[in-house]
CSV table of C-alpha atoms in Angstrom, one decimal:
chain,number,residue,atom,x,y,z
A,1,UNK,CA,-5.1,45.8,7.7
A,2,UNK,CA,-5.3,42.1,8.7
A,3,UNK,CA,-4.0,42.9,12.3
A,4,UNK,CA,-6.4,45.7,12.9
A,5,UNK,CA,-9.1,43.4,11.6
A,6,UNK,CA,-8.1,41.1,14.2
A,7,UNK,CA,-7.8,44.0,16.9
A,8,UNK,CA,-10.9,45.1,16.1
A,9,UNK,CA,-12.5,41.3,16.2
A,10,UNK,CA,-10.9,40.8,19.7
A,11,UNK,CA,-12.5,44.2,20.6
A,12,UNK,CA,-15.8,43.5,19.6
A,13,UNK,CA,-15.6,39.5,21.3
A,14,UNK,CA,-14.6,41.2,24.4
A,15,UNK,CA,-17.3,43.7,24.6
A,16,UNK,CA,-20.1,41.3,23.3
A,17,UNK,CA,-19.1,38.8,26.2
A,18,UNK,CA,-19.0,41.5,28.9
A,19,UNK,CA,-22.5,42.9,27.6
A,20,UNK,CA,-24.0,39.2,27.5
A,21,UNK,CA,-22.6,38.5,31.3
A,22,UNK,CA,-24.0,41.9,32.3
A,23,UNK,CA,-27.4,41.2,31.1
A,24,UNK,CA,-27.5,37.2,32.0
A,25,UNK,CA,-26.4,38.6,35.7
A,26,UNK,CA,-28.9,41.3,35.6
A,27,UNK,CA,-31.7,38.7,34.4
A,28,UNK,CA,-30.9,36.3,37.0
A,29,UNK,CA,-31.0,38.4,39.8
A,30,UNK,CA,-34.1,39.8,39.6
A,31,UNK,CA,-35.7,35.7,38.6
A,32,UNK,CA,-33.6,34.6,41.3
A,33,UNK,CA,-34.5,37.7,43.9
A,34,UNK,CA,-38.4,36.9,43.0
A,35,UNK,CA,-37.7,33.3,43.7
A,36,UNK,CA,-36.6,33.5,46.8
A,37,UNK,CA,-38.7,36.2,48.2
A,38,UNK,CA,-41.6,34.5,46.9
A,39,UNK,CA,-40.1,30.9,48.7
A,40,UNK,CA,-39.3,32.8,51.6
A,41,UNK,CA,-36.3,30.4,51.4
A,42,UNK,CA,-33.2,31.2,54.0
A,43,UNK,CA,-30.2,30.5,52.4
A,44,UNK,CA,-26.6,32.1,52.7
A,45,UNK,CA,-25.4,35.0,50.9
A,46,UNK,CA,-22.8,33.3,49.4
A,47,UNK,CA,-24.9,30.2,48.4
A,48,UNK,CA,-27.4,32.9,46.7
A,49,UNK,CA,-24.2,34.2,44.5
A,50,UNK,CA,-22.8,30.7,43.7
A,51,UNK,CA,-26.7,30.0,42.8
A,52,UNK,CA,-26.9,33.4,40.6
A,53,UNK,CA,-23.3,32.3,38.6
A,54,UNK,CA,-24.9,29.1,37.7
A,55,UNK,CA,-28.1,30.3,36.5
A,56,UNK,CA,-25.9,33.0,34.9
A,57,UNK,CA,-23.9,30.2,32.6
A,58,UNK,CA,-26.8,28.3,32.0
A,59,UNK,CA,-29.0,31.0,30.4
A,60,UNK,CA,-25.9,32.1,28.2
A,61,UNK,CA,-25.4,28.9,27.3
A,62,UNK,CA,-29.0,28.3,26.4
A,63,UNK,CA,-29.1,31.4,24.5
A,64,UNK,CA,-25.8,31.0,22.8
A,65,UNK,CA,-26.4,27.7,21.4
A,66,UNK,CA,-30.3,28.8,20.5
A,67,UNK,CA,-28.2,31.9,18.4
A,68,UNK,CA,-26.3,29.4,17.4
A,69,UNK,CA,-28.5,27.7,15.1
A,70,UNK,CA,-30.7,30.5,14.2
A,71,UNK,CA,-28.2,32.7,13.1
A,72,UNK,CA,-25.5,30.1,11.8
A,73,UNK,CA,-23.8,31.2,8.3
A,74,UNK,CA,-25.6,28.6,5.7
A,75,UNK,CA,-22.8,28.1,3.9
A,76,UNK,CA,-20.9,26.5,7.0
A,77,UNK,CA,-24.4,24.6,7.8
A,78,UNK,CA,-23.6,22.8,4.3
A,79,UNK,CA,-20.4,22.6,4.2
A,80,UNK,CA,-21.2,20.6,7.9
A,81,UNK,CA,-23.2,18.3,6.4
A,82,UNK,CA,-21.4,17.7,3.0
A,83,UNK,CA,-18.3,16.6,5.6
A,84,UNK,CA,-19.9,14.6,7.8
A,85,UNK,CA,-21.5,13.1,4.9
A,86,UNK,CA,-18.0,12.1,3.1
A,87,UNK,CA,-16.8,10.7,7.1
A,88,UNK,CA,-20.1,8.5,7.3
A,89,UNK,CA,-19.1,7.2,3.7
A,90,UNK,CA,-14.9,6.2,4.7
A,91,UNK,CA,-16.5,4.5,7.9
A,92,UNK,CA,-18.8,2.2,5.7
A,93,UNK,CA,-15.7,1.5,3.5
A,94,UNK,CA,-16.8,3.9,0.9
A,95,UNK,CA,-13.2,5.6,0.1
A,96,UNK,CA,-13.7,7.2,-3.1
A,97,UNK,CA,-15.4,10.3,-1.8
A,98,UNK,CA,-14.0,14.1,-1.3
A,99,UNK,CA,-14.6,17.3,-0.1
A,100,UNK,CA,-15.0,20.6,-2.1
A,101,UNK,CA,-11.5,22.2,-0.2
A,102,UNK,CA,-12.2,25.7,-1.9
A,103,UNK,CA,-16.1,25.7,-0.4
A,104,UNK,CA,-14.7,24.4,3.2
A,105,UNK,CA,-12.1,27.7,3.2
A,106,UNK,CA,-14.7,30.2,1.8
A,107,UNK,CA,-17.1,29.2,4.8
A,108,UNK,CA,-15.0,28.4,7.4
A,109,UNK,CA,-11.4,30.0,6.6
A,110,UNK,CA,-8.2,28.9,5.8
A,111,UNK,CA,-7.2,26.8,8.9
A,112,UNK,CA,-10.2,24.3,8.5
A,113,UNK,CA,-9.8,24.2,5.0
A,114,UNK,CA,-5.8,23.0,5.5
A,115,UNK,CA,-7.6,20.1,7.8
A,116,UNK,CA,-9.9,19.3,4.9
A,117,UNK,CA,-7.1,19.3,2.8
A,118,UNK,CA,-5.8,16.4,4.5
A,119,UNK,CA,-9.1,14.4,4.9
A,120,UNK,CA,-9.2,14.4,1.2
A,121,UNK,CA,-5.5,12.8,1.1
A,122,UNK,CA,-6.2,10.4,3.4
A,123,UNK,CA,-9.8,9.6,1.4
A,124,UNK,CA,-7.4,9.1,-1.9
A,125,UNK,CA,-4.7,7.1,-0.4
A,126,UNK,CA,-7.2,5.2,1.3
A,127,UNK,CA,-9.2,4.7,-2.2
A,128,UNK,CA,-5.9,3.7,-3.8
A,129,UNK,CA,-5.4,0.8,-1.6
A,130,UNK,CA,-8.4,-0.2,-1.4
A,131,UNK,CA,-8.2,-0.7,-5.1
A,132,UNK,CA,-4.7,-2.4,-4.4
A,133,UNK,CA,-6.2,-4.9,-1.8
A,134,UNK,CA,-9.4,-5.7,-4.3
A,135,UNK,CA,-6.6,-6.3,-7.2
A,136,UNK,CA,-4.7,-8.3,-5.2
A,137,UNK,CA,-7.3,-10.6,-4.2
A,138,UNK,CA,-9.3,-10.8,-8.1
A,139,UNK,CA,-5.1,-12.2,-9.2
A,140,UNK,CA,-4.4,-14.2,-6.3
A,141,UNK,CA,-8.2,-15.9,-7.0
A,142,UNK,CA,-7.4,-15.8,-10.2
A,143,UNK,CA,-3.9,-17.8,-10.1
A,144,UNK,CA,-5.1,-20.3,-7.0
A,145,UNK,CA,-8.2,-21.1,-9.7
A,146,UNK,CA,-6.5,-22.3,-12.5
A,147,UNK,CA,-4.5,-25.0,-10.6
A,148,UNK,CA,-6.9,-26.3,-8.6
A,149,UNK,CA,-9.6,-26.5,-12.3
A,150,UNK,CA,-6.9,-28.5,-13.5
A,151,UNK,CA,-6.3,-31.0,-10.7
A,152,UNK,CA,-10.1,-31.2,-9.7
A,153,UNK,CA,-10.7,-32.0,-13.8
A,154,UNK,CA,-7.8,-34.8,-14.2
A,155,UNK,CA,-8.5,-36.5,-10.7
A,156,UNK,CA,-12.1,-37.0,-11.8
A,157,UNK,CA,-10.3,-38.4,-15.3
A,158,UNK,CA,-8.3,-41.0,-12.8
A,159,UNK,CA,-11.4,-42.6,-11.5
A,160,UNK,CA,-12.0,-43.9,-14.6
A,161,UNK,CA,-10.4,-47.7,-14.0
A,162,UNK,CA,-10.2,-48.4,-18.0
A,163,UNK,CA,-7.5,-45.4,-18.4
A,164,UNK,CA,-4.8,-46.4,-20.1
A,165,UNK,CA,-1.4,-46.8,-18.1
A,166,UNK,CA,0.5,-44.3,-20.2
A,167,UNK,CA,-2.4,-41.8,-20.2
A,168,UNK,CA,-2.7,-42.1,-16.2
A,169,UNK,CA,0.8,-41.2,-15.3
A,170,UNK,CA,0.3,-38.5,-18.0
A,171,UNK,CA,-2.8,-36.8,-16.0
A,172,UNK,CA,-0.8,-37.6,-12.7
A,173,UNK,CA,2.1,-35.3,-13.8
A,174,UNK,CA,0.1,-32.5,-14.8
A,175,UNK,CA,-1.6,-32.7,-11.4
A,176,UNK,CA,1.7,-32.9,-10.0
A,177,UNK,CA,2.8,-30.0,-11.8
A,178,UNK,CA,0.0,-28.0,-11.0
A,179,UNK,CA,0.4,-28.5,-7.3
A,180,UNK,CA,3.8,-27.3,-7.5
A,181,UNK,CA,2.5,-24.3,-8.8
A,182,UNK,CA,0.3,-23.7,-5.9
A,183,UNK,CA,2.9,-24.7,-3.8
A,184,UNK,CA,5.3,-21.5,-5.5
A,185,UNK,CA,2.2,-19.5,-6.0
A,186,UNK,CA,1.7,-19.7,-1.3
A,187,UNK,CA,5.7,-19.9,-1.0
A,188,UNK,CA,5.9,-16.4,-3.0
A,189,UNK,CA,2.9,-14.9,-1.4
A,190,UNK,CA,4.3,-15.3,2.3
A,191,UNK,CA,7.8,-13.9,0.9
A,192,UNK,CA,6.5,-10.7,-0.7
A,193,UNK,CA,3.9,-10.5,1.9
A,194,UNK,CA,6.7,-10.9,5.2
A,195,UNK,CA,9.0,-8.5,2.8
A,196,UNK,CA,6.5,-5.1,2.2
A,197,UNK,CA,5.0,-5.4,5.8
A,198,UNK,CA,8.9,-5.3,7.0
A,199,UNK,CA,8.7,-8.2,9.2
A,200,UNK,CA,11.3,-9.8,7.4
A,201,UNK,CA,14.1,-10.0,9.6
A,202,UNK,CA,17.1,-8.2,7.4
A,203,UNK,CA,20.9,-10.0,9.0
A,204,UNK,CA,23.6,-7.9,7.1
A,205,UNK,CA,26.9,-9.5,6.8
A,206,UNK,CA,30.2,-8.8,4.4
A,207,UNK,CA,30.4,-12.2,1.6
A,208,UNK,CA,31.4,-12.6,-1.3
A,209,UNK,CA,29.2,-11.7,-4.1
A,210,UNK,CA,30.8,-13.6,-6.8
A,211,UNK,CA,31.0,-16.9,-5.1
A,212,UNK,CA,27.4,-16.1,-4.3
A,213,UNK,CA,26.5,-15.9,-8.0
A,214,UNK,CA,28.7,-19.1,-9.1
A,215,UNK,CA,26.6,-20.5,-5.9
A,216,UNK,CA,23.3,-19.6,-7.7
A,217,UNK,CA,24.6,-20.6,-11.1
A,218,UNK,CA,25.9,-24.4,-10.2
A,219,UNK,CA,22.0,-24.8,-8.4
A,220,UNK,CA,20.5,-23.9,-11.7
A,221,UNK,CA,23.2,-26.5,-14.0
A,222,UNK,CA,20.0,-29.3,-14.3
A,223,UNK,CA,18.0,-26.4,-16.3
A,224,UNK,CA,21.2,-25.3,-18.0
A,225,UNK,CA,21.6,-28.8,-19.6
A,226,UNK,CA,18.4,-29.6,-20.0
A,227,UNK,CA,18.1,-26.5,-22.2
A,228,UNK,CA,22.0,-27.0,-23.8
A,229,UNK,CA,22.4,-23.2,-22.9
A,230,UNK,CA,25.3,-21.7,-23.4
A,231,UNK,CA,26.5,-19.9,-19.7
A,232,UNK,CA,29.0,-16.3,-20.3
A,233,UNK,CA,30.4,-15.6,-17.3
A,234,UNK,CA,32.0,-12.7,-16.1
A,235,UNK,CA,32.8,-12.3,-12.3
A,236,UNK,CA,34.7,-9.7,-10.5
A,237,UNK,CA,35.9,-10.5,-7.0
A,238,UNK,CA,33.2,-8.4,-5.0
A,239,UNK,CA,32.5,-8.5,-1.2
A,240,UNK,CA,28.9,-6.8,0.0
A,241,UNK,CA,27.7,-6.1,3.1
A,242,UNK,CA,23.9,-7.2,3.2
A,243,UNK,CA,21.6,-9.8,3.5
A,244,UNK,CA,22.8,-13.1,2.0
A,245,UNK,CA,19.8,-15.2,2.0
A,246,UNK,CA,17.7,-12.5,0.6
A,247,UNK,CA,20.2,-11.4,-2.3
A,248,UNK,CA,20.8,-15.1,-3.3
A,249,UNK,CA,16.7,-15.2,-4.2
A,250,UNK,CA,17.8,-12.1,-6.2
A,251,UNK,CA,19.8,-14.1,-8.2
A,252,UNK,CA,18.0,-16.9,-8.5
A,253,UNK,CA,15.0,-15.8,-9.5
A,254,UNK,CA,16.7,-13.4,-12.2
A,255,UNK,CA,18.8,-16.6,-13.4
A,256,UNK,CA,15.6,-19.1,-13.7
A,257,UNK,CA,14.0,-16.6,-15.7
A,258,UNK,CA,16.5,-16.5,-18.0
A,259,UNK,CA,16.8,-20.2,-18.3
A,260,UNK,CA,12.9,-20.6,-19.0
A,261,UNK,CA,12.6,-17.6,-21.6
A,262,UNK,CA,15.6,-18.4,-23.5
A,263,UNK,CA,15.1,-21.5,-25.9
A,264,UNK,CA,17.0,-24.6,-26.6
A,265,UNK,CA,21.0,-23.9,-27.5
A,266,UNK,CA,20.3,-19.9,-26.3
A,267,UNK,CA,23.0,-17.9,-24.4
A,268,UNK,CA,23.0,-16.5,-21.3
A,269,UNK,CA,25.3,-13.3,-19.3
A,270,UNK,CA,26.2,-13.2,-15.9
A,271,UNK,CA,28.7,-10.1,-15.1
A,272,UNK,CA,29.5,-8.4,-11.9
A,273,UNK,CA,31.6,-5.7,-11.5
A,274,UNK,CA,32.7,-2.8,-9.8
A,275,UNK,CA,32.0,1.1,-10.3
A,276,UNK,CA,33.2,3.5,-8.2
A,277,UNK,CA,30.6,3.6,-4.8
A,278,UNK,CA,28.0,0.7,-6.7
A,279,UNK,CA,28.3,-3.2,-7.8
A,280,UNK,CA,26.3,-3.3,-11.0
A,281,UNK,CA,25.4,-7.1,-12.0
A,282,UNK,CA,23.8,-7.8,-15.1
A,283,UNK,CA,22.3,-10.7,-16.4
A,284,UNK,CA,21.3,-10.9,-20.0
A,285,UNK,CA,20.0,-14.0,-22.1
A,286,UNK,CA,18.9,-14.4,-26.0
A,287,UNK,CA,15.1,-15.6,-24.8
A,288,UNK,CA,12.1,-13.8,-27.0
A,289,UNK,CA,12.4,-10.6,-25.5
A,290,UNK,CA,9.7,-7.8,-23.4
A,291,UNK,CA,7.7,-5.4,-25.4
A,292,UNK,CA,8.6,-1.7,-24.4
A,293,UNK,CA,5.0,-1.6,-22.9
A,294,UNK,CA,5.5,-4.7,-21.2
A,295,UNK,CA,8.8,-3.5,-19.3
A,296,UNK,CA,6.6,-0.3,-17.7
A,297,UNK,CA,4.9,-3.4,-15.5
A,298,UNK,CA,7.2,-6.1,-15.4
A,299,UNK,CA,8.1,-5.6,-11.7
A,300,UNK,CA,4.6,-5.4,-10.6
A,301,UNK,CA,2.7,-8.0,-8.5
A,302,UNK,CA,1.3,-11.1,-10.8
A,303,UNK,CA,2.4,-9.6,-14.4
A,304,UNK,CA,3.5,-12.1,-16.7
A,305,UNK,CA,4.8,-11.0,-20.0
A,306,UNK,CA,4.7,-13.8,-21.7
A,307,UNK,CA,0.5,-14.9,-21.0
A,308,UNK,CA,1.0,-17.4,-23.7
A,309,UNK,CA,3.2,-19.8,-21.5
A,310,UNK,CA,1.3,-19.9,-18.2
A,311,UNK,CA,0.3,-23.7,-18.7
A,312,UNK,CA,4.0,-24.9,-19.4
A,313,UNK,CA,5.9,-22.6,-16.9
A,314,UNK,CA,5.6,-23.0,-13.1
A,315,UNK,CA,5.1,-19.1,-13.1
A,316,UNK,CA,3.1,-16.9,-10.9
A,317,UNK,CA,4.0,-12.9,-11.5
A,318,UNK,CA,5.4,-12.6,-8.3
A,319,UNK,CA,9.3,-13.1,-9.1
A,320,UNK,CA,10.1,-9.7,-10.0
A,321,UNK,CA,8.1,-8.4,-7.3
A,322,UNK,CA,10.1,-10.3,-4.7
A,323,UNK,CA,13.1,-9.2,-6.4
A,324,UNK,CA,12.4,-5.7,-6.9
A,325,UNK,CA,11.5,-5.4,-3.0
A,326,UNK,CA,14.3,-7.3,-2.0
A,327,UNK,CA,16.9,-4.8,-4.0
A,328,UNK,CA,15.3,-1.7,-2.8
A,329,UNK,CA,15.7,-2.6,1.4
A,330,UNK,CA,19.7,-2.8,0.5
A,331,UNK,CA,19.2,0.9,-1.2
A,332,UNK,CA,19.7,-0.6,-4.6
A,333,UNK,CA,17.5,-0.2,-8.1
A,334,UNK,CA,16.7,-2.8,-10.9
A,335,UNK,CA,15.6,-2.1,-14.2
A,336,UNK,CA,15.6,-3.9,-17.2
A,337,UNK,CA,16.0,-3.4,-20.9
A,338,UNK,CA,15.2,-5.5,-24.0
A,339,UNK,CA,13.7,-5.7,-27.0
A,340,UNK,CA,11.1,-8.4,-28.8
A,341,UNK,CA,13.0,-11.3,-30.3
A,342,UNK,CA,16.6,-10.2,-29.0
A,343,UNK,CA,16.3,-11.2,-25.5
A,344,UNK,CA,16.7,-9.3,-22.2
A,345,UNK,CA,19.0,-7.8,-19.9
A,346,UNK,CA,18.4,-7.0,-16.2
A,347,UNK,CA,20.4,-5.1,-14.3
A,348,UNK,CA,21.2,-5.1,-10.6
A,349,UNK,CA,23.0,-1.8,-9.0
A,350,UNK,CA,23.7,-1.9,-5.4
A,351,UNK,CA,26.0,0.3,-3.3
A,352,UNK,CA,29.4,-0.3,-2.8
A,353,UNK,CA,29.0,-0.8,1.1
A,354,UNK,CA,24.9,-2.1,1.6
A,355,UNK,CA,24.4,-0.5,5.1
């Protein structure tokens, strides 16, 4: 039925074509004919024909466009409007916007409505990162503020000549402490921002994993006795192929975490060992633990878990973000379980050979 439909609409286009370029040629010969016998103008035969085809066009043009718009299906004259409506919207930046695909197919058919289809996925993706870019920019705001409150409040306090000497260096270290912040706060942003636009240049090589991880743990001994922790650890003989640099901020970043949730006299795990085609590393300490609501958002950008020690960690939410990125371009996943009050374990799993 469908092909005789079409047989039949080819059919009719044909014959409705031939019958308008009949009549246009008709018409313009005789307005033509009067023309030039009126004129008494001498021109070529041929020049009179090409003259004639012109016409011809122009008059089924006019007439086809003037058709057009009188006779135009008002359901496609909406639906025309509606879209250009929603593009006039995306180009002022206004993303959240759509257009009815099942009213775009029952006017115009189903190719159109396939291409609609798509403009509303592009409106939605386009929606969702605009939200993305606006979140971004409220935390970074948001995490540059509180520093700089803090160092703008105590310098004022250190203009004040009859300050104590003890109080002083004590306002002077928390400014200090603040600007490190900032410093890890810019540091981390360039990381994770050079990491997801992929112009982080990746250099693979085959080293050794576990020297890597005593590497890590031996830059991280100051903390470690600081804290009296008590250091498990567990290291098979592994070589990788990947990048070194990138996978030993991995490491360190899941290590100092460990050190600054776990308290005084705590334990911590390091293992690495071999299964079959993966390397699974864990690293587990006896710190105060992530709610099970908590862990659904840990490895997004700027989530802290633990709110209540922003002012005495040099913490920004963008660890686990750097180190989730950093796992996933050598193929790898991290995850991490835990429990409130009996610590947390994260766990590493990259491929045998990282390639």
């Amino acid at each position: 039925m469908k092909i005789l439909k079409k047989i039949r609409d080819i059919i009719g286009a044909i014959l409705l074509l031939t019958t308008a370029i009949t009549v246009g040629s008709i018409i313009t010969h005789y307005l033509t004919g009067y023309f030039f016998e009126h004129y008494k103008t001498n021109l070529s035969e041929i020049t009179i024909q090409i003259i004639n085809t012109f016409v011809t066009f122009l008059l089924l043009m006019l007439a086809g466009g003037t058709f057009g718009r009188v006779f135009h299906h008002p359901k496609q004259m909406r639906m025309v409007k509606e879209i250009m409506q929603a593009i006039r919207s995306i180009s002022r930046g206004e993303f959240n916007v759509s257009v009815d695909f099942e009213k775009v197919r029952n006017a115009f058919g189903g190719e159109i409505g396939q291409i609609i289809d798509g403009f509303n996925n592009m409106a939605l993706n386009l929606n969702q990162m605009e939200n993305m870019r606006q979140e971004f920019i409220s935390n970074v705001s948001h995490e540059i503020q509180s520093p700089l409150t803090s160092i703008k409040g105590f310098a004022k306090v250190l203009q004040n000549e009859e300050l104590p000497l003890e109080e002083r260096k004590q306002y002077l270290n928390i400014i200090e402490f603040e600007s490190t912040r900032l410093s890890k706060l810019s540091d981390n942003l360039l990381k994770l921002t050079s990491l997801e636009s992929q112009n982080q240049p990746i250099e693979k090589n085959r080293f050794s994993l576990n020297s890597q991880l005593m590497y890590s743990l031996l830059s991280c001994e100051p903390q470690i006795v600081e804290k009296n922790i008590n250091m498990h650890v567990n290291l098979s003989k592994i070589d990788v192929i990947g990048d070194e640099a990138l996978l030993n901020q991995v490491w360190m970043n899941l290590i100092t975490n460990s050190i600054k949730f776990t308290p005084n006299d705590g334990d911590i795990f390091i293992n690495a060992k071999q299964e079959n085609d993966k390397v699974i590393i864990k690293v587990q300490d006896t710190g105060i633990g992530i709610s099970d609501e908590e862990q659904m958002h840990i490895f997004e950008r700027f989530y802290k878990a633990d709110k209540s020690r922003d002012r005495t960690t040099v913490g920004n939410g963008l660890g686990l973000s750097i180190v989730k990125k950093i796992v996933e371009m050598h193929n790898g996943i991290v995850y991490v379980e835990s429990e409130l009050g009996q610590g947390s374990l994260f766990i590493v799993e990259l491929p045998t050979a990282v390639e």
